[in-house]
Short mmCIF file of C-alpha atoms and ligand atoms in Angstrom, two decimals:
data_model
loop_
_atom_site.label_atom_id
_atom_site.label_comp_id
_atom_site.label_asym_id
_atom_site.label_seq_id
_atom_site.Cartn_x
_atom_site.Cartn_y
_atom_site.Cartn_z
CA MET A 862 -0.25 0.18 -0.12
CA LYS A 863 1.39 3.43 -1.06
CA LEU A 864 0.85 6.15 1.28
CA GLY A 865 0.75 9.97 0.88
CA PHE A 866 -0.63 13.55 2.77
CA ASN A 867 -2.48 15.81 1.72
CA GLU A 868 -1.26 19.18 1.70
CA ALA A 869 -4.46 20.34 4.55
CA THR A 870 -1.56 18.53 6.61
CA THR A 871 0.31 21.45 6.73
CA ILE A 872 -2.10 24.40 5.71
CA GLY A 873 -1.17 26.28 8.55
CA ASN A 874 2.57 25.60 8.76
CA SER A 875 4.29 24.75 5.47
CA THR A 876 3.91 25.54 1.26
CA LEU A 877 3.77 24.00 -1.58
CA GLU A 878 7.77 23.95 -2.28
CA GLN A 879 8.35 23.23 1.25
CA ASP A 880 5.90 20.01 1.45
CA LEU A 881 7.66 18.46 -1.59
CA VAL A 882 11.30 18.54 0.13
CA LEU A 883 9.48 17.20 3.21
CA GLY A 884 7.45 14.54 1.59
CA GLU A 885 10.30 13.41 -0.48
CA LYS A 886 12.62 12.98 2.51
CA LEU A 887 10.14 11.82 4.96
CA GLY A 888 9.68 9.14 2.23
CA TYR A 889 6.13 9.78 1.53
CA ASP A 890 5.03 7.99 -1.76
CA TYR A 891 2.65 10.80 -3.03
CA ILE A 892 1.34 14.03 -2.12
CA GLU A 893 -2.19 15.35 -2.72
CA ILE A 894 -1.62 19.27 -4.71
CA ARG A 895 -4.49 21.54 -2.52
CA THR A 896 -5.24 24.10 -5.81
CA MET A 897 -7.18 26.77 -3.92
CA ASP A 898 -3.76 28.12 -1.98
CA LYS A 899 -0.69 26.01 -1.77
CA LEU A 900 -0.10 25.53 -6.19
CA PRO A 901 -1.11 29.58 -7.07
CA GLU A 902 1.09 30.39 -4.70
CA TYR A 903 3.86 27.97 -5.57
CA LEU A 904 3.61 29.33 -9.29
CA LYS A 905 4.34 33.09 -8.34
CA THR A 906 7.83 32.44 -7.77
CA HIS A 907 7.81 29.07 -10.49
CA THR A 908 6.83 27.48 -12.97
CA VAL A 909 4.82 24.57 -13.69
CA ASP A 910 7.93 23.12 -15.70
CA ASP A 911 9.65 23.52 -12.14
CA LEU A 912 7.11 21.01 -10.55
CA ALA A 913 7.47 18.79 -13.21
CA ASN A 914 11.05 18.70 -12.96
CA PHE A 915 10.97 17.75 -9.63
CA PHE A 916 8.23 15.07 -9.68
CA LYS A 917 10.67 13.51 -12.55
CA THR A 918 13.75 13.43 -10.38
CA SER A 919 12.16 12.60 -7.25
CA LYS A 920 10.66 9.37 -5.28
CA ILE A 921 7.56 11.23 -3.82
CA LYS A 922 4.70 11.50 -7.25
CA PRO A 923 1.56 13.57 -7.47
CA LEU A 924 -1.91 11.75 -6.43
CA ALA A 925 -4.47 14.10 -6.74
CA PHE A 926 -5.71 17.26 -7.10
CA ASN A 927 -7.35 19.06 -4.33
CA THR A 928 -9.87 20.52 -4.36
CA LEU A 929 -12.42 20.99 -7.30
CA TYR A 930 -15.12 23.30 -5.76
CA PRO A 931 -18.04 23.83 -5.53
CA VAL A 932 -19.03 21.27 -8.25
CA THR A 933 -23.01 21.56 -7.91
CA PHE A 934 -25.81 23.94 -7.73
CA ASN A 935 -24.10 26.73 -9.40
CA ASP A 936 -25.35 29.93 -11.70
CA ALA A 937 -23.96 29.70 -15.38
CA ALA A 938 -20.74 31.54 -14.83
CA GLY A 939 -20.26 29.69 -11.82
CA GLU A 940 -20.74 26.41 -13.43
CA GLN A 941 -18.04 27.50 -16.50
CA LYS A 942 -15.45 28.11 -13.80
CA ILE A 943 -15.83 25.02 -12.83
CA VAL A 944 -14.78 23.70 -16.06
CA ASP A 945 -12.59 26.26 -17.07
CA ASP A 946 -10.77 25.07 -13.13
CA LEU A 947 -11.01 21.53 -14.39
CA LYS A 948 -9.60 22.29 -18.03
CA TYR A 949 -6.29 24.05 -15.85
CA MET A 950 -6.05 20.85 -13.61
CA ILE A 951 -5.67 18.62 -16.74
CA GLU A 952 -3.60 21.16 -18.15
CA VAL A 953 -0.82 21.02 -15.17
CA GLY A 954 -1.65 17.12 -14.39
CA ASN A 955 -1.01 16.40 -18.38
CA LYS A 956 2.61 17.89 -17.19
CA ILE A 957 3.07 16.44 -14.19
CA ASP A 958 1.73 12.77 -14.73
CA CYS A 959 -1.24 14.27 -11.79
CA LYS A 960 -4.46 12.41 -13.39
CA VAL A 961 -6.85 12.49 -10.28
CA VAL A 962 -9.12 15.18 -9.64
CA ILE A 963 -11.11 15.11 -6.62
CA GLY A 964 -14.35 17.60 -6.43
CA VAL A 965 -16.27 18.72 -3.29
CA CYS A 966 -20.14 18.89 -3.82
CA ASN A 967 -21.97 22.38 -2.05
CA TRP A 968 -22.43 23.38 1.41
CA ASP A 969 -25.67 25.56 2.60
CA GLN A 970 -27.30 25.94 -0.62
CA GLY A 971 -30.99 25.58 1.23
CA ILE A 972 -32.77 22.32 1.07
CA LYS A 973 -32.60 20.14 -1.32
CA THR A 974 -34.26 16.70 -1.71
CA LYS A 975 -31.94 13.66 -2.27
CA THR A 976 -33.34 12.88 -5.45
CA GLU A 977 -32.39 16.68 -6.89
CA ILE A 978 -29.25 16.43 -5.26
CA LYS A 979 -28.43 13.19 -6.96
CA ASP A 980 -29.71 14.73 -10.54
CA GLU A 981 -27.16 17.89 -9.78
CA THR A 982 -24.71 16.11 -9.07
CA VAL A 983 -24.53 12.70 -11.39
CA ARG A 984 -25.33 15.92 -14.63
CA MET A 985 -21.92 17.85 -13.08
CA TYR A 986 -19.92 14.78 -12.76
CA GLN A 987 -21.29 13.19 -16.30
CA LYS A 988 -19.76 16.37 -17.97
CA LEU A 989 -16.86 16.94 -16.50
CA ALA A 990 -15.86 13.25 -16.72
CA ASP A 991 -16.59 14.05 -20.30
CA ILE A 992 -14.07 16.51 -20.31
CA ALA A 993 -11.75 14.61 -18.48
CA ALA A 994 -11.29 10.99 -19.64
CA PRO A 995 -9.54 11.86 -23.09
CA HIS A 996 -6.85 13.11 -20.78
CA GLY A 997 -7.30 9.98 -18.44
CA VAL A 998 -8.16 11.76 -15.78
CA LYS A 999 -10.51 10.48 -13.00
CA LEU A 1000 -12.79 12.38 -11.01
CA CYS A 1001 -13.72 11.80 -7.30
CA ILE A 1002 -16.91 12.78 -5.09
CA GLU A 1003 -15.50 13.63 -1.57
CA PHE A 1004 -18.50 13.17 0.47
CA CYS A 1005 -18.63 16.11 3.49
CA GLY A 1006 -19.69 14.46 7.12
CA ALA A 1007 -21.40 17.88 7.86
CA PRO A 1008 -25.12 18.14 7.88
CA VAL A 1009 -25.50 21.50 5.50
CA HIS A 1010 -23.42 19.29 3.08
CA THR A 1011 -25.47 18.20 0.20
CA VAL A 1012 -23.19 15.23 -0.21
CA ASN A 1013 -22.56 13.90 3.71
CA THR A 1014 -22.11 10.12 3.90
CA PHE A 1015 -20.38 7.26 1.79
CA GLU A 1016 -23.51 5.34 0.77
CA GLN A 1017 -25.21 8.70 -1.02
CA ALA A 1018 -21.72 9.08 -2.45
CA MET A 1019 -21.49 6.29 -3.61
CA GLU A 1020 -24.75 5.57 -5.11
CA ILE A 1021 -24.55 8.99 -7.25
CA ALA A 1022 -21.07 7.52 -8.18
CA GLU A 1023 -22.88 4.80 -9.72
CA ALA A 1024 -25.42 6.54 -11.04
CA CYS A 1025 -23.28 8.84 -13.29
CA ASN A 1026 -22.25 5.18 -15.04
CA ARG A 1027 -18.41 6.33 -15.71
CA ASP A 1028 -15.50 4.51 -15.41
CA ASN A 1029 -13.58 7.80 -14.41
CA VAL A 1030 -16.11 9.08 -11.73
CA GLY A 1031 -15.57 7.38 -7.87
CA VAL A 1032 -15.29 8.49 -4.45
CA THR A 1033 -12.84 9.48 -2.22
CA LEU A 1034 -13.74 7.84 1.34
CA ASP A 1035 -12.37 10.33 4.36
CA CYS A 1036 -12.44 8.56 7.12
CA TYR A 1037 -13.08 11.59 9.15
CA HIS A 1038 -16.02 12.24 6.87
CA PHE A 1039 -17.07 8.95 7.05
CA HIS A 1040 -17.39 8.63 10.71
CA ALA A 1041 -18.87 12.48 11.23
CA MET A 1042 -22.60 11.62 9.46
CA ASN A 1043 -22.40 7.90 10.38
CA SER A 1044 -21.52 6.38 7.24
CA LYS A 1045 -22.91 2.96 7.13
CA MET A 1046 -19.53 -0.14 7.19
CA ALA A 1047 -22.39 -2.38 5.73
CA ALA A 1048 -22.51 0.11 3.05
CA LEU A 1049 -18.49 0.00 2.69
CA GLU A 1050 -19.19 -4.16 2.83
CA ALA A 1051 -21.22 -4.05 0.16
CA CYS A 1052 -19.56 -1.45 -2.36
CA ASP A 1053 -17.74 -1.88 -5.82
CA VAL A 1054 -14.54 -1.21 -3.99
CA ASN A 1055 -12.73 0.05 -7.27
CA LYS A 1056 -15.31 3.32 -6.80
CA VAL A 1057 -13.03 4.10 -3.89
CA PHE A 1058 -10.38 6.05 -6.14
CA ILE A 1059 -8.68 7.82 -2.50
CA VAL A 1060 -8.55 7.10 1.15
CA HIS A 1061 -8.31 10.14 3.04
CA LEU A 1062 -6.66 8.89 6.81
CA ASP A 1063 -7.44 10.70 9.91
CA ASP A 1064 -9.10 10.21 12.94
CA ALA A 1065 -11.50 12.83 15.21
CA GLU A 1066 -12.93 13.87 18.49
CA ASP A 1067 -15.83 11.38 20.14
CA LEU A 1068 -18.20 14.05 19.04
CA PRO A 1069 -22.38 13.32 18.74
CA VAL A 1070 -23.29 12.91 14.87
CA GLY A 1071 -23.09 15.90 12.98
CA GLN A 1072 -21.11 18.24 15.77
CA GLY A 1073 -18.18 17.94 14.43
CA SER A 1074 -15.71 20.23 11.55
CA ASP A 1075 -12.27 19.39 10.05
CA GLU A 1076 -10.80 21.11 12.90
CA ASN A 1077 -11.74 18.33 15.18
CA ARG A 1078 -9.33 15.38 13.41
CA LEU A 1079 -7.02 13.89 15.43
CA TRP A 1080 -3.73 12.09 14.34
CA PRO A 1081 -4.52 8.70 12.91
CA GLY A 1082 -5.16 5.84 16.00
CA ASP A 1083 -5.66 8.55 18.27
CA GLY A 1084 -9.54 8.93 18.53
CA ALA A 1085 -13.05 7.50 17.75
CA VAL A 1086 -13.15 6.50 14.23
CA ASP A 1087 -13.32 2.77 13.84
CA LEU A 1088 -10.30 3.12 11.48
CA ASP A 1089 -9.79 -0.83 11.71
CA GLY A 1090 -13.04 -1.36 10.71
CA ILE A 1091 -12.91 0.86 7.80
CA LEU A 1092 -9.31 -0.05 6.81
CA GLY A 1093 -10.04 -4.09 7.40
CA THR A 1094 -13.46 -3.92 5.03
CA LEU A 1095 -10.95 -2.03 2.75
CA ALA A 1096 -8.12 -4.35 3.15
CA LYS A 1097 -10.86 -7.86 2.72
CA LYS A 1098 -12.33 -6.12 -0.63
CA GLY A 1099 -9.09 -5.85 -2.04
CA TYR A 1100 -8.66 -1.97 -1.80
CA SER A 1101 -5.23 -1.46 -3.48
CA ASN A 1102 -4.84 2.28 -4.48
CA ALA A 1103 -3.22 5.27 -2.35
CA ILE A 1104 -3.75 6.24 1.69
CA SER A 1105 -3.49 9.36 2.15
CA VAL A 1106 -3.13 11.46 5.54
CA GLU A 1107 -5.31 14.45 5.46
CA LEU A 1108 -5.63 16.65 8.76
CA PHE A 1109 -6.79 19.99 9.64
CA ARG A 1110 -6.22 20.31 13.15
CA PRO A 1111 -5.04 24.18 14.22
CA GLU A 1112 -2.97 22.45 16.90
CA TYR A 1113 -0.80 20.88 15.07
CA TYR A 1114 -0.12 23.50 12.95
CA GLN A 1115 1.93 25.09 15.74
CA LEU A 1116 4.57 22.46 15.14
CA PRO A 1117 6.81 22.83 12.59
CA ALA A 1118 6.14 21.13 9.14
CA GLU A 1119 8.76 18.95 9.26
CA GLU A 1120 7.37 17.18 12.84
CA CYS A 1121 4.26 17.45 11.58
CA LEU A 1122 4.29 14.89 8.83
CA THR A 1123 6.86 13.26 10.42
CA ILE A 1124 3.93 12.21 13.07
CA ALA A 1125 1.52 12.03 10.38
CA LYS A 1126 3.19 9.33 8.57
CA GLN A 1127 4.37 7.57 11.82
CA LYS A 1128 0.73 7.48 12.84
CA SER A 1129 -0.76 6.42 9.78
CA GLU A 1130 1.90 3.28 8.97
CA ALA A 1131 0.77 2.70 12.69
CA VAL A 1132 -2.91 2.12 11.66
CA VAL A 1133 -2.40 1.35 7.92
CA SER A 1134 -0.04 -1.71 8.40
CA ARG A 1135 -2.30 -3.61 10.78
CA HIS A 1136 -4.34 -4.25 7.22
CA PHE A 1137 -1.86 -3.71 4.30
CA THR A 1138 1.44 -4.36 3.38
CA LEU A 1139 2.88 -1.20 3.30
CA GLY A 1140 5.51 -0.05 0.75
ZN1 ZN B 472 -10.58 14.70 2.65
#
């Protein structure tokens, strides 16, 4: 199993330039690049060719762009921006060999029915998938574990991904989000595991359903998320894509980035190695 880290883990204490150096030094297999802040900041003083050259000469590789947002319920200009953002990620991805884009659906759209959400999310992901497919780019639906989020459980995201009927549309399974809205382990056991494109690894404080936020995340293994249940089920089903640690905890941003990524890696390896062979 390959282990990556999402740059959210060091939003408050590092840059893409530093994340690349540290990720390589610490032996991570993959990095997920944040497109809303760290990539544009990096490109103020570097070029996409610099990034491509880094990856050509390094062991660490790009896993995904994070995040295409908000994918759904936009007005015409907003929808065009999503298409343009995707095309930009495809263009950069073609140069650095990054072939996964993670999308997140909308928050706070007022009350929408599950049918309205499914119809809109399928419509948009099919449209984006058809743009991405000729480039070999896959799209993930990342459900988010909060009541106001339009797609907030694993089973809902998986139902939508399957309804898209596109080989290049799947789901990001973030363990915090899975826990936070009480996604069902039975749905994970029953799912088509080939539709799980990426796993985000993290843990969480023991809060009631719907009460937490990303900031309540903890180092993997230190919290209330049933990581053994999730990872054990994924292993049993033959999951073989990457696992990427993703934390958003402000107190971790107080640490030097190297210490933060070192602890994240050690904690991740301890949990993942109970179910997968690392490397
Ligand atoms: Zn995530």
